[in-house]
C-alpha cells in the first residue's frame, strides 16, 4: 500500500460501482489519485460487429456509470478518451504520473490479446498492473488451468471443477468515496477545472485516424456495405477528449455514424436500472425459487419477459454476476412454498452456463468464434461457411455462397422467411436487440440443422450485430450447441416452425406484435397463415405471397434431408482442427458421402410482402429481392403441413435438452470425456 499510488482505473467489462473486486483492489492501494477511464476502442467500433442497439445500451450504461461516479465523488466522472488503447493509455499514464493500472480481467480472446500488449507497455513504463477477475462466478483462467487446458464441454465438468474452488464470493458494496482524478500540480477547484487541466495535459496528442489494430486496415464491419447498421461517417475520433464544451464526455450514437430512429429502445442500459430490476425480481421469492428455464415462455416480449432479462446488464458488467447469484440465493430462502428448482434449470444453473461457455472459450481462444481450427466444434458441410485465403486469413467481405442459401440468409436476417414464428423473433432481435432463450433455440436450429443448412457462423454473426447481450463466449457456444456442432448431440430433436411457438402461446401475441401485417389472422392460422383459405386471408387483409411472403422452404422436406445429412456428418466425426478441415477437403468429402449438393430451388412467388412495416424492411441499398432466388417449383407451393397434421413429437422444450444432455453425459461418461479432450479423433 502506498499513499503515493496514482491509479488509472480502466473500465471495460465492469460498468458499475457495486461489487467490483477490481475497483476494490484499486481502492485498497489507498491511492492519492484515481482516474476512472473508458477508452473508446476503435477495434470495437470497426472490427467487431456491433449494431445500433448495443452501442446505444453501452452509451447509456457509460452515462449512468459517470453519474454514479459523480454522485460518489462530486469532483470526478468517467473520463472517456477516444483512441487505440495500446497507443493512448501509455500516453495517459506518462502524462498523469500513473503508478498503477487496475483492470477487471477481460477473459475473451480479443481482450487477452489486447491486454498482453498493454501489459508489455506498462512493464516498459514501470506501471504496475493489477488485474482482478469479476466478470464471472469463477475465474475462467483458473478453471481452464484446473481442467488441464481443455474446454469445459459439459455443465457437469464445470460443476466438478468449481466444487473445489470454494463458494462464489459474496458481493461487496459500492465505495462511499473515490479519490480525485487530479494532476500532481493541480489547481482545480471543481470538476470543470479538473477536466480542463486533464485535457490540457493531453495537448498535442494526435487524434485517432485508423480503423482498429486488427484485421484489414480499411474494413469497417459495421458499414452498410458489409451488412452493418452504420450509414454515416464516424466523427467520435475527431478529438481525443471529446468536444471542448463537454470534455471527456460519453460519445453520442450519431458520432458513431448510427441512426437511433431505426431501432426500438425497449431495454435501457445502466447500473441503476440493473439494480432496480434485480431488486424487483428478487422480491418475488416464488419466481426465483421455482424458476425453471424450459417452462418460461419465448412468446413474451421484452416488456413482459418470462425470464429475468438480466443478460444485457451482465454483458456490460452493469450488474455483478456474484450479486445476482447471492441475491437470488437470499430470495430463495424466503420461499415457503415447497422445494425449489435446482441447476441447470434454475437461475443459478443459467449463470453456470454462462461460466461454462466462458471457460470453453478461454481454452479454445479465437477459434471458438468459427469452425476452422476449432477443435471443440464438429465439422458439418454447411452452406455459406466462413471463407479463408491460402494463408488461412478470413476473406472479407465473405465471397457469396450458392444463390438459394444467400437469399434465404438475407430473408432470415430481415425476418421475411414466410414462417411467422421465425420472422417475429428475428424482427424482435433486429428492432430491440433481445430474444428469449427458446426463441434463440428456434431460430438457430432453423438456420442450421433444422431447415436451411447454413453455417452457424452466419447466424452467430447476425446475433453479434443485433444482440445487446452479445457475448464472445455464450454466443458462439450456444450456436454450436443448437447446431449440434458441440456441447449437444441430439440432432434428431428439432423445433416445429408452427407447433413450437403454439405450445407457449396459441394466440400468437409475439407474431401480432412484430409481424403486424398478420395481426388480423384468427388464432387458428396465426402460426401458418399460408394454410389459411383465401377468404380468411382476405378477411385478415393480408394475402400470402402478396402482403406477406410464402414460406421460403419446405419445412418437412428440409428437415428430413438434413437429418440424413447430420447422420453422415456425425459418422464422419470431423472436427474443426482436423487436417481435412484445415486443408479444405472436408466439404467435398462429406458431400460425396451424403449425396446432397446445393439447396433445392423453391418457388418464392411475389416476394417481398408489400405490407411488411417499414422498420422491418431492408435498409436502403440492402433491399432483399428475389434476385438470385430460385424460380419454378410448385406455384406458391409451400408444402407445409396443415395444422391438424402437425406432428409435434420432434418438438422439444429447449433446455430440457440440456438436462438430457447432462444426464447423457453422466451415463456415457467415457464418450463425453473423450469429446472433451479437444482432440476429437475420427472414428475408425
Ligand atoms: C443461439 C444462441 C445465442 C446466444 N447468445 C447469447 C449471447 O450472446 N449472450 C448471452 O448472454 N446469452 C446468449 N444466449 C443465452 C441465452 O439465450 C441468454 O443469456 C438469455 O436468453 C438472456 O435472457 P435472460 O437474461 O432473461 O436469461 P435468464 O433465463 O433470466 O438467465 C439469467 C442469466 O443467465 C445467463 N444465461 C442463461 N442462459 C444461458 C445460456 N444458455 N448460455 C449462457 N448464459 C446463459 C445469462 O447471463 C442470463 O442473463 C444465447 C442462446 C442461444 C440459443
XYZ file of C-alpha atoms and ligand atoms in Angstrom:
737
model
C 0.000 0.000 0.000
C 1.309 3.370 -0.878
C -0.045 6.831 -0.165
C 1.559 7.984 -3.382
C -0.150 5.435 -5.649
C -1.768 7.096 -8.648
C -4.244 4.732 -10.230
C -5.611 4.650 -13.730
C -8.754 2.554 -13.340
C -9.678 1.308 -16.797
C -13.365 0.332 -17.121
C -14.090 -2.296 -19.801
C -16.305 -5.203 -18.793
C -17.426 -3.661 -15.492
C -19.678 -0.630 -15.898
C -20.636 -0.473 -12.237
C -19.512 0.655 -8.809
C -21.245 -2.059 -6.736
C -19.470 -5.348 -6.142
C -16.442 -4.596 -8.256
C -13.490 -6.581 -6.916
C -11.184 -4.768 -9.325
C -12.309 -1.336 -8.162
C -11.928 -2.518 -4.582
C -8.365 -3.623 -5.389
C -7.696 -0.125 -6.737
C -9.070 1.479 -3.570
C -7.064 -0.919 -1.406
C -3.959 0.791 -2.799
C -5.161 3.912 -0.936
C -4.273 5.990 -3.976
C -3.589 9.709 -3.926
C -5.434 9.977 -7.244
C -7.797 7.718 -9.190
C -8.585 8.336 -12.849
C -11.742 6.437 -13.909
C -11.109 5.965 -17.620
C -13.042 4.479 -20.515
C -11.016 4.190 -23.703
C -13.253 4.199 -26.764
C -11.544 1.339 -28.584
C -11.735 1.532 -32.418
C -11.460 -2.251 -32.639
C -14.988 -2.460 -31.240
C -16.179 0.386 -33.426
C -14.895 -1.101 -36.687
C -13.726 -4.667 -36.268
C -16.449 -6.259 -34.146
C -19.999 -6.483 -35.453
C -21.969 -4.115 -33.223
C -25.399 -2.792 -34.134
C -27.216 0.367 -33.055
C -28.934 -1.163 -30.041
C -25.771 -2.487 -28.411
C -23.901 0.790 -28.889
C -26.925 2.670 -27.538
C -27.125 0.442 -24.474
C -23.381 0.820 -23.893
C -23.536 4.625 -24.134
C -26.446 4.701 -21.676
C -24.510 2.454 -19.307
C -21.439 4.689 -19.538
C -23.551 7.776 -18.861
C -25.106 6.114 -15.829
C -21.705 4.998 -14.534
C -20.349 8.501 -14.962
C -23.184 9.987 -12.963
C -22.777 7.313 -10.259
C -19.092 8.246 -10.028
C -20.017 11.913 -9.689
C -22.607 11.075 -7.014
C -19.852 9.318 -5.060
C -17.208 11.993 -5.679
C -18.564 15.306 -6.926
C -15.194 16.227 -8.477
C -14.931 13.114 -10.607
C -16.636 11.478 -13.572
C -15.976 8.810 -16.179
C -13.112 10.112 -18.321
C -13.861 8.966 -21.844
C -10.882 9.155 -24.178
C -11.034 8.242 -27.848
C -8.261 6.175 -29.374
C -6.494 2.844 -29.659
C -5.913 1.692 -26.072
C -2.481 0.226 -26.740
C -1.356 3.632 -28.065
C -3.378 6.002 -25.929
C -3.127 4.510 -22.436
C 0.695 4.704 -22.330
C 0.339 8.430 -23.099
C -2.140 8.849 -20.257
C -0.036 7.092 -17.694
C 3.021 9.098 -18.743
C 1.252 12.463 -18.627
C -0.728 11.738 -15.458
C 2.174 10.180 -13.494
C 0.313 6.912 -13.107
C 1.874 4.244 -10.908
C -0.824 1.546 -11.171
C -3.168 0.378 -13.902
C -6.095 -1.528 -12.393
C -8.490 -3.590 -14.527
C -11.171 -6.214 -14.291
C -9.825 -9.206 -16.217
C -11.375 -9.457 -19.670
C -11.169 -13.193 -20.351
C -12.230 -13.059 -24.029
C -9.666 -13.904 -26.708
C -9.627 -10.331 -28.049
C -9.407 -8.913 -24.528
C -6.472 -11.118 -23.643
C -4.634 -10.258 -26.853
C -5.102 -6.527 -26.251
C -4.171 -6.812 -22.585
C -0.943 -8.650 -23.364
C 0.158 -5.599 -25.375
C -0.958 -3.259 -22.607
C 0.928 -5.293 -20.021
C 4.125 -5.139 -22.080
C 3.797 -1.374 -22.467
C 3.086 -0.957 -18.750
C 6.118 -3.018 -17.844
C 8.321 -0.798 -20.002
C 6.921 2.289 -18.264
C 7.241 0.680 -14.828
C 3.498 0.935 -14.288
C 2.235 -1.868 -12.097
C -0.799 -3.736 -13.454
C -3.418 -5.174 -11.120
C -5.911 -7.445 -12.943
C -8.790 -8.927 -10.977
C -11.499 -11.374 -12.072
C -15.047 -10.170 -11.525
C -16.944 -10.832 -14.740
C -17.819 -14.450 -13.986
C -18.689 -16.529 -10.967
C -15.345 -18.293 -11.266
C -12.146 -17.208 -12.979
C -12.096 -18.840 -16.457
C -8.304 -18.809 -16.371
C -8.239 -20.775 -13.128
C -10.969 -23.197 -14.268
C -9.086 -23.850 -17.514
C -5.895 -24.479 -15.572
C -7.683 -26.964 -13.326
C -9.179 -28.593 -16.432
C -5.642 -29.043 -17.808
C -6.154 -26.524 -20.591
C -9.208 -28.317 -22.001
C -12.531 -26.620 -22.787
C -15.461 -27.246 -20.427
C -17.835 -29.038 -22.793
C -20.498 -30.005 -20.259
C -22.069 -28.406 -17.235
C -21.108 -31.429 -15.142
C -17.427 -30.812 -15.942
C -17.665 -27.222 -14.804
C -19.580 -28.161 -11.670
C -16.981 -30.756 -10.763
C -14.125 -28.286 -11.132
C -15.736 -25.398 -9.285
C -16.811 -27.673 -6.444
C -13.155 -27.477 -5.339
C -12.869 -23.727 -5.810
C -14.962 -22.641 -2.846
C -18.239 -20.739 -2.812
C -18.995 -17.879 -5.180
C -17.548 -14.815 -3.376
C -20.117 -12.664 -1.574
C -20.769 -9.257 -3.163
C -19.218 -6.100 -1.775
C -20.870 -2.685 -1.532
C -20.178 0.240 -3.813
C -17.486 2.578 -2.429
C -18.692 5.540 -0.374
C -15.947 7.796 -1.663
C -13.493 7.910 -4.552
C -10.099 9.633 -4.792
C -9.901 12.650 -7.101
C -8.593 12.374 -10.663
C -6.103 15.191 -10.200
C -2.780 16.012 -11.748
C 0.192 16.309 -9.391
C 0.299 20.097 -9.651
C -3.475 20.527 -9.927
C -5.023 23.860 -9.002
C -8.535 22.740 -9.916
C -11.306 23.682 -7.529
C -14.112 21.834 -9.219
C -14.840 19.117 -11.766
C -14.916 21.536 -14.686
C -11.436 22.840 -13.859
C -10.152 19.301 -13.360
C -11.392 18.281 -16.801
C -9.789 21.336 -18.383
C -6.458 20.570 -16.719
C -6.604 16.940 -17.794
C -7.463 17.883 -21.373
C -4.619 20.391 -21.434
C -2.213 17.723 -20.234
C -3.090 15.746 -23.360
C -2.466 18.666 -25.722
C -0.611 17.681 -28.850
C -1.800 14.080 -28.872
C -2.843 13.240 -32.425
C -6.445 12.144 -32.784
C -7.018 8.612 -33.978
C -7.432 8.130 -37.723
C -7.291 4.368 -38.297
C -9.909 1.627 -38.237
C -8.600 -0.531 -35.433
C -5.436 -2.503 -34.896
C -6.779 -5.841 -36.107
C -7.874 -7.169 -39.498
C -7.709 -5.447 -42.903
C -6.935 -1.758 -42.358
C -9.799 -0.308 -44.378
C -12.578 -2.686 -43.318
C -15.494 -1.398 -41.252
C -17.556 -4.461 -40.377
C -20.429 -2.240 -39.264
C -20.763 -0.326 -42.508
C -23.924 -0.888 -44.505
C -21.763 -2.134 -47.406
C -20.840 -5.097 -45.246
C -24.388 -5.562 -43.998
C -23.952 -3.477 -40.833
C -26.016 -0.593 -39.445
C -23.593 2.331 -39.857
C -24.718 4.567 -42.678
C -22.913 7.775 -41.698
C -19.378 8.905 -41.009
C -17.767 8.188 -37.636
C -16.837 11.506 -36.030
C -16.136 10.449 -32.459
C -12.398 10.167 -33.175
C -12.129 13.778 -34.344
C -10.735 14.612 -30.911
C -9.055 12.606 -28.131
C -11.037 14.138 -25.289
C -14.392 14.998 -26.898
C -15.923 18.386 -27.616
C -14.328 21.352 -25.782
C -17.749 22.191 -24.345
C -18.181 18.686 -22.961
C -14.725 17.322 -22.194
C -14.250 13.566 -21.641
C -17.960 13.050 -22.221
C -19.654 9.895 -23.454
C -19.830 9.934 -27.274
C -23.196 10.129 -28.988
C -24.727 7.448 -31.177
C -24.668 9.944 -34.024
C -20.883 10.368 -33.652
C -20.643 6.617 -34.287
C -22.428 7.133 -37.598
C -25.599 5.444 -36.378
C -29.228 6.416 -36.507
C -31.404 5.618 -33.499
C -34.650 6.001 -35.429
C -34.037 2.544 -36.889
C -34.425 0.753 -33.574
C -36.833 0.464 -30.661
C -35.217 1.451 -27.364
C -37.007 -1.114 -25.227
C -34.124 -2.163 -22.980
C -32.305 0.742 -21.352
C -28.753 0.498 -20.074
C -27.017 1.264 -16.792
C -26.140 0.021 -13.332
C -29.014 1.928 -11.729
C -31.653 0.169 -13.823
C -29.898 -3.175 -13.424
C -30.021 -2.954 -9.637
C -33.640 -1.808 -9.672
C -34.566 -4.691 -11.931
C -32.736 -7.231 -9.795
C -34.373 -5.935 -6.615
C -37.804 -6.184 -8.225
C -37.238 -9.723 -9.454
C -35.823 -10.884 -6.138
C -38.850 -9.547 -4.278
C -40.781 -12.386 -5.876
C -39.345 -15.287 -3.896
C -41.595 -17.796 -5.617
C -40.452 -16.729 -9.095
C -36.803 -17.086 -8.112
C -37.223 -20.324 -6.177
C -39.286 -22.099 -8.818
C -37.545 -20.716 -11.908
C -37.305 -23.487 -14.482
C -35.960 -22.298 -17.831
C -37.808 -24.796 -20.057
C -41.091 -23.634 -18.560
C -40.511 -19.966 -19.358
C -42.205 -18.678 -22.474
C -40.447 -17.414 -25.610
C -43.777 -15.922 -26.649
C -43.495 -12.988 -24.233
C -41.805 -9.782 -25.320
C -39.004 -7.881 -23.574
C -41.600 -5.580 -21.989
C -43.029 -8.541 -20.095
C -40.337 -11.211 -20.210
C -40.757 -14.619 -18.626
C -37.027 -14.730 -17.846
C -35.056 -12.104 -15.928
C -33.727 -10.087 -18.904
C -30.510 -9.527 -16.997
C -28.218 -10.613 -19.835
C -27.569 -7.118 -21.282
C -26.612 -5.851 -17.812
C -24.319 -8.813 -17.177
C -22.735 -8.381 -20.584
C -21.505 -4.869 -19.809
C -20.950 -5.551 -16.126
C -23.706 -3.105 -15.107
C -24.734 -5.909 -12.791
C -22.301 -8.047 -10.848
C -22.934 -11.710 -11.558
C -21.967 -12.523 -7.967
C -24.619 -10.146 -6.681
C -27.190 -11.760 -8.987
C -26.191 -15.178 -7.625
C -26.357 -14.213 -3.941
C -29.471 -12.055 -4.150
C -31.228 -14.984 -5.821
C -29.982 -17.268 -3.043
C -31.344 -14.887 -0.410
C -34.691 -14.637 -2.209
C -34.968 -18.419 -2.342
C -34.620 -18.632 1.422
C -37.795 -16.592 1.757
C -39.815 -19.039 -0.300
C -42.074 -21.147 1.877
C -43.975 -22.946 -0.859
C -42.102 -26.254 -1.128
C -38.990 -27.442 -2.872
C -37.028 -25.080 -5.067
C -35.755 -25.918 -8.551
C -32.079 -26.803 -8.965
C -29.348 -26.420 -11.580
C -29.158 -26.490 -14.529
C -32.770 -25.334 -14.997
C -32.846 -22.794 -12.137
C -31.309 -19.323 -12.152
C -28.011 -20.415 -10.645
C -27.834 -23.031 -13.385
C -28.292 -20.313 -16.015
C -25.389 -18.364 -14.573
C -23.280 -21.500 -14.555
C -23.990 -21.969 -18.283
C -22.518 -18.511 -18.786
C -19.379 -19.598 -16.944
C -19.243 -22.894 -18.828
C -19.056 -21.103 -22.187
C -16.539 -18.572 -20.859
C -14.234 -21.360 -19.717
C -14.621 -23.239 -23.008
C -13.792 -20.077 -24.956
C -10.825 -19.445 -22.708
C -9.356 -22.824 -23.604
C -10.019 -22.621 -27.362
C -9.245 -18.922 -27.934
C -10.097 -17.076 -31.158
C -11.084 -20.267 -32.980
C -14.131 -20.528 -30.687
C -15.861 -17.984 -32.965
C -15.534 -20.147 -36.074
C -15.390 -23.751 -37.268
C -11.982 -23.955 -38.915
C -9.314 -24.533 -36.302
C -11.883 -25.054 -33.538
C -11.093 -28.452 -32.036
C -14.302 -28.437 -29.978
C -16.546 -27.931 -32.987
C -17.829 -30.744 -35.162
C -17.312 -30.090 -38.858
C -20.520 -30.106 -40.879
C -20.606 -29.104 -44.538
C -22.887 -26.100 -44.006
C -23.662 -23.688 -46.815
C -22.156 -20.176 -46.679
C -19.248 -21.046 -44.383
C -16.546 -18.543 -43.451
C -14.069 -18.327 -46.341
C -10.276 -18.308 -45.995
C -7.442 -17.296 -48.286
C -4.425 -19.507 -48.932
C -2.694 -18.133 -45.838
C -5.632 -19.098 -43.667
C -6.862 -15.499 -43.254
C -10.615 -14.844 -43.246
C -11.742 -13.265 -46.531
C -13.785 -10.092 -46.008
C -16.302 -9.411 -47.372
C -17.208 -13.089 -47.483
C -17.477 -14.414 -51.047
C -21.147 -15.321 -51.627
C -22.248 -18.926 -51.343
C -24.922 -20.523 -53.535
C -27.733 -18.168 -54.570
C -30.534 -20.017 -52.779
C -28.746 -20.069 -49.424
C -27.704 -16.428 -49.732
C -31.301 -15.423 -50.461
C -32.522 -17.497 -47.524
C -29.903 -15.944 -45.262
C -30.925 -12.429 -46.162
C -34.640 -13.238 -45.722
C -33.807 -14.753 -42.336
C -31.868 -11.694 -41.204
C -34.766 -9.430 -42.139
C -37.488 -11.635 -40.671
C -39.063 -12.379 -44.044
C -38.834 -16.151 -44.252
C -42.578 -16.648 -44.527
C -42.651 -18.519 -41.205
C -44.303 -16.078 -38.766
C -42.703 -17.565 -35.630
C -39.194 -17.206 -37.060
C -39.926 -13.803 -38.594
C -41.367 -12.364 -35.378
C -38.324 -13.487 -33.413
C -35.831 -12.162 -35.957
C -37.621 -8.814 -36.180
C -37.714 -8.580 -32.398
C -33.963 -9.145 -32.412
C -33.252 -6.539 -35.070
C -35.566 -3.942 -33.600
C -34.968 -4.394 -29.864
C -31.717 -6.339 -29.522
C -33.011 -9.224 -27.443
C -34.825 -12.541 -27.802
C -35.901 -15.176 -25.276
C -33.588 -18.164 -24.988
C -36.062 -20.617 -26.511
C -36.700 -18.175 -29.340
C -32.945 -18.243 -29.934
C -33.203 -22.033 -29.948
C -35.892 -21.892 -32.634
C -34.119 -19.505 -34.982
C -30.696 -21.111 -34.531
C -31.939 -24.620 -35.231
C -33.954 -23.329 -38.221
C -30.935 -21.659 -39.840
C -28.646 -24.641 -39.361
C -29.545 -28.308 -38.952
C -33.316 -27.791 -38.930
C -34.020 -26.288 -42.329
C -31.510 -24.001 -44.053
C -28.261 -25.947 -43.531
C -26.450 -22.618 -43.316
C -23.333 -22.313 -41.193
C -23.878 -21.369 -37.566
C -21.093 -18.833 -38.133
C -23.537 -16.755 -40.218
C -26.220 -16.947 -37.548
C -23.727 -16.035 -34.841
C -22.680 -13.029 -36.939
C -26.263 -11.781 -37.133
C -26.546 -12.185 -33.368
C -23.161 -10.424 -32.969
C -24.605 -7.446 -34.715
C -28.071 -7.255 -33.196
C -27.901 -8.670 -29.670
C -27.402 -6.203 -26.852
C -26.208 -9.060 -24.660
C -23.766 -10.378 -27.274
C -21.065 -12.281 -25.521
C -17.958 -13.698 -27.226
C -18.336 -16.943 -25.283
C -22.088 -17.525 -24.864
C -22.957 -16.603 -28.432
C -20.721 -18.996 -30.380
C -21.104 -21.561 -27.602
C -24.884 -21.596 -27.859
C -24.779 -21.579 -31.664
C -22.568 -24.655 -31.557
C -24.994 -26.227 -29.102
C -28.066 -25.536 -31.217
C -26.456 -26.662 -34.453
C -25.272 -29.847 -32.689
C -21.709 -28.870 -33.515
C -20.577 -29.081 -29.885
C -21.982 -29.426 -26.351
C -25.151 -31.136 -27.597
C -25.529 -34.082 -29.926
C -29.229 -34.993 -30.210
C -29.644 -33.751 -33.761
C -32.912 -35.629 -34.185
C -34.550 -33.215 -31.737
C -35.992 -30.218 -33.554
C -38.367 -27.299 -33.162
C -41.565 -27.251 -35.211
C -41.822 -23.950 -37.050
C -45.537 -23.851 -36.318
C -46.002 -26.073 -33.297
C -43.195 -24.897 -31.031
C -44.486 -21.330 -30.649
C -48.063 -22.584 -30.363
C -47.141 -24.602 -27.296
C -46.446 -21.426 -25.384
C -48.997 -19.054 -26.838
C -51.855 -20.188 -29.015
C -52.856 -16.589 -29.703
C -49.510 -15.710 -31.317
C -49.077 -12.400 -29.460
C -45.408 -12.146 -30.418
C -46.262 -12.590 -34.089
C -49.028 -9.998 -33.935
C -46.579 -7.567 -32.348
C -43.619 -7.993 -34.706
C -45.440 -9.044 -37.882
C -48.316 -6.547 -37.781
C -49.236 -7.407 -41.359
C -50.530 -10.724 -39.918
C -52.286 -9.307 -36.888
C -55.837 -9.875 -38.112
C -55.476 -13.590 -38.735
C -57.506 -15.785 -36.394
C -55.531 -17.764 -33.784
C -56.030 -20.895 -35.846
C -53.809 -19.575 -38.638
C -51.519 -17.091 -36.926
C -48.564 -19.508 -36.982
C -49.294 -20.814 -40.500
C -51.222 -18.165 -42.441
C -50.124 -19.850 -45.677
C -52.567 -22.639 -44.817
C -55.477 -20.229 -44.364
C -58.166 -20.371 -47.060
C -58.242 -17.378 -49.418
C -61.343 -15.892 -47.793
C -59.651 -15.959 -44.370
C -56.631 -14.195 -45.866
C -58.891 -11.621 -47.489
C -60.733 -11.012 -44.234
C -57.402 -10.614 -42.427
C -56.391 -8.055 -45.062
C -53.236 -9.980 -45.843
C -52.796 -12.152 -48.888
C -49.925 -14.578 -48.516
C -47.483 -14.167 -51.369
C -48.538 -10.556 -51.788
C -48.672 -8.897 -48.378
C -46.540 -11.416 -46.513
C -44.096 -13.877 -48.084
C -44.747 -17.513 -48.846
C -42.626 -19.843 -46.713
C -39.167 -19.822 -48.255
C -38.714 -23.565 -47.979
C -40.478 -26.785 -47.265
C -40.235 -27.498 -43.547
C -40.836 -31.213 -43.723
C -38.644 -31.926 -46.717
C -35.659 -29.910 -45.472
C -35.969 -31.439 -42.025
C -35.836 -34.959 -43.327
C -32.954 -34.255 -45.743
C -30.935 -32.528 -43.057
C -31.475 -35.355 -40.626
C -29.921 -37.751 -43.137
C -27.003 -35.393 -43.657
C -26.438 -34.969 -39.936
C -26.250 -38.707 -39.546
C -23.497 -38.930 -42.173
C -21.628 -35.953 -40.709
C -21.757 -37.499 -37.260
C -20.433 -40.763 -38.645
C -17.568 -38.918 -40.372
C -16.799 -37.296 -36.994
C -14.629 -34.492 -38.348
C -13.777 -31.516 -36.165
C -12.602 -28.009 -36.936
C -8.927 -28.629 -36.255
C -8.706 -31.861 -38.280
C -6.427 -31.781 -41.302
C -9.293 -32.324 -43.788
C -10.922 -29.145 -42.498
C -7.689 -27.196 -42.365
C -6.718 -28.187 -45.927
C -10.227 -27.601 -47.287
C -11.045 -31.144 -48.455
C -13.674 -31.939 -45.810
C -16.622 -30.333 -47.606
C -16.255 -32.361 -50.816
C -15.691 -35.475 -48.764
C -18.946 -35.094 -46.830
C -20.964 -34.013 -49.882
C -19.847 -37.178 -51.616
C -20.833 -39.280 -48.628
C -24.347 -37.892 -48.149
C -25.024 -37.094 -51.786
C -26.722 -33.687 -51.230
C -25.246 -30.769 -53.107
C -26.689 -27.265 -53.270
C -30.100 -26.452 -51.808
C -33.079 -27.165 -53.986
C -34.972 -24.436 -55.740
C -38.234 -23.327 -54.255
C -40.891 -21.002 -55.541
C -40.796 -17.617 -53.807
C -43.685 -16.058 -55.661
C -44.395 -12.380 -55.113
C -41.745 -11.634 -52.511
C -41.275 -9.478 -50.509
C -44.669 -8.874 -48.935
C -45.880 -5.338 -49.529
C -47.426 -4.852 -46.098
C -44.249 -5.537 -44.186
C -43.832 -2.445 -41.976
C -41.071 -0.007 -42.893
C -38.960 -0.806 -39.851
C -38.919 -4.470 -40.794
C -37.817 -3.815 -44.350
C -34.241 -3.905 -45.537
C -32.239 -0.704 -45.073
C -31.805 1.295 -48.241
C -29.244 -0.226 -50.550
C -29.652 -3.582 -48.877
C -33.083 -4.492 -50.200
C -33.980 -8.098 -50.122
C -35.036 -9.073 -53.610
C -35.865 -12.280 -55.346
C -32.768 -11.801 -57.450
C -30.715 -14.908 -57.174
C -33.650 -16.647 -55.579
C -34.906 -19.725 -57.286
C -37.865 -19.841 -59.578
C -40.036 -22.680 -60.758
C -41.211 -25.451 -58.498
C -44.765 -25.532 -57.251
C -46.627 -22.262 -57.692
C -46.977 -20.782 -54.239
C -46.428 -24.327 -53.261
C -45.407 -24.261 -49.654
C -45.555 -27.890 -48.793
C -46.128 -27.077 -45.173
C -48.179 -29.391 -43.038
C -51.684 -28.329 -42.209
C -52.395 -27.642 -38.577
C -54.292 -30.844 -37.981
C -51.424 -32.843 -39.417
C -48.771 -31.423 -37.124
C -46.554 -33.974 -35.660
C -45.191 -32.444 -32.522
C -43.198 -35.436 -31.334
C -39.998 -33.866 -32.504
C -40.577 -30.602 -30.676
C -38.646 -30.256 -27.505
C -38.664 -27.759 -24.725
C -35.342 -26.084 -25.197
C -33.260 -26.608 -22.158
C -34.956 -29.859 -21.325
C -32.479 -30.981 -23.941
C -29.758 -29.527 -21.856
C -30.824 -31.656 -18.928
C -30.993 -34.693 -21.147
C -27.518 -33.866 -22.342
C -26.418 -33.625 -18.751
C -27.913 -36.996 -17.955
C -26.486 -38.402 -21.163
C -23.085 -37.083 -20.198
C -23.260 -38.901 -16.917
C -24.479 -42.119 -18.470
C -21.972 -42.015 -21.261
C -19.119 -40.693 -19.183
C -16.395 -42.214 -21.305
C -17.727 -40.784 -24.565
C -18.204 -37.341 -23.072
C -14.743 -37.334 -21.563
C -13.312 -38.283 -24.920
C -15.066 -35.476 -26.737
C -13.814 -33.032 -24.133
C -10.189 -33.659 -24.846
C -10.462 -31.168 -27.668
C -8.507 -33.654 -29.790
C -11.552 -35.409 -31.127
C -10.261 -38.298 -33.117
C -12.197 -39.662 -36.055
C -13.926 -42.966 -35.552
C -12.065 -45.818 -37.155
C -28.113 -19.218 -30.368
C -27.982 -18.572 -29.012
C -27.145 -17.479 -28.842
C -26.998 -16.890 -27.585
N -26.181 -15.803 -27.449
C -26.018 -15.239 -26.229
C -25.169 -14.117 -26.059
O -24.519 -13.650 -26.992
N -25.082 -13.567 -24.816
C -25.757 -14.078 -23.747
O -25.649 -13.537 -22.644
N -26.532 -15.155 -23.885
C -26.690 -15.751 -25.082
N -27.502 -16.841 -25.211
C -28.028 -17.471 -23.996
C -29.412 -17.036 -23.541
O -30.310 -17.112 -24.595
C -29.445 -15.640 -22.943
O -28.441 -15.492 -21.976
C -30.785 -15.382 -22.269
O -31.827 -15.564 -23.178
C -30.814 -13.984 -21.719
O -32.063 -13.677 -21.190
P -32.283 -13.550 -19.632
O -31.287 -12.630 -19.043
O -33.708 -13.240 -19.421
O -31.951 -15.036 -19.165
P -32.338 -15.811 -17.830
O -33.021 -17.050 -18.225
O -33.043 -14.932 -16.887
O -30.941 -16.255 -17.247
C -30.177 -15.447 -16.354
C -28.797 -15.252 -16.917
O -28.138 -16.496 -17.094
C -27.295 -16.450 -18.242
N -27.733 -17.469 -19.198
C -28.943 -18.023 -19.309
N -28.953 -18.981 -20.255
C -27.713 -19.017 -20.761
C -27.087 -19.794 -21.761
N -27.724 -20.753 -22.418
N -25.807 -19.533 -22.060
C -25.120 -18.580 -21.389
N -25.659 -17.826 -20.416
C -26.934 -18.046 -20.107
C -27.451 -15.069 -18.837
O -26.408 -14.268 -18.376
C -28.787 -14.610 -18.278
O -28.890 -13.225 -18.171
C -27.685 -17.433 -26.474
C -28.524 -18.523 -26.660
C -28.676 -19.082 -27.913
C -29.578 -20.269 -28.058
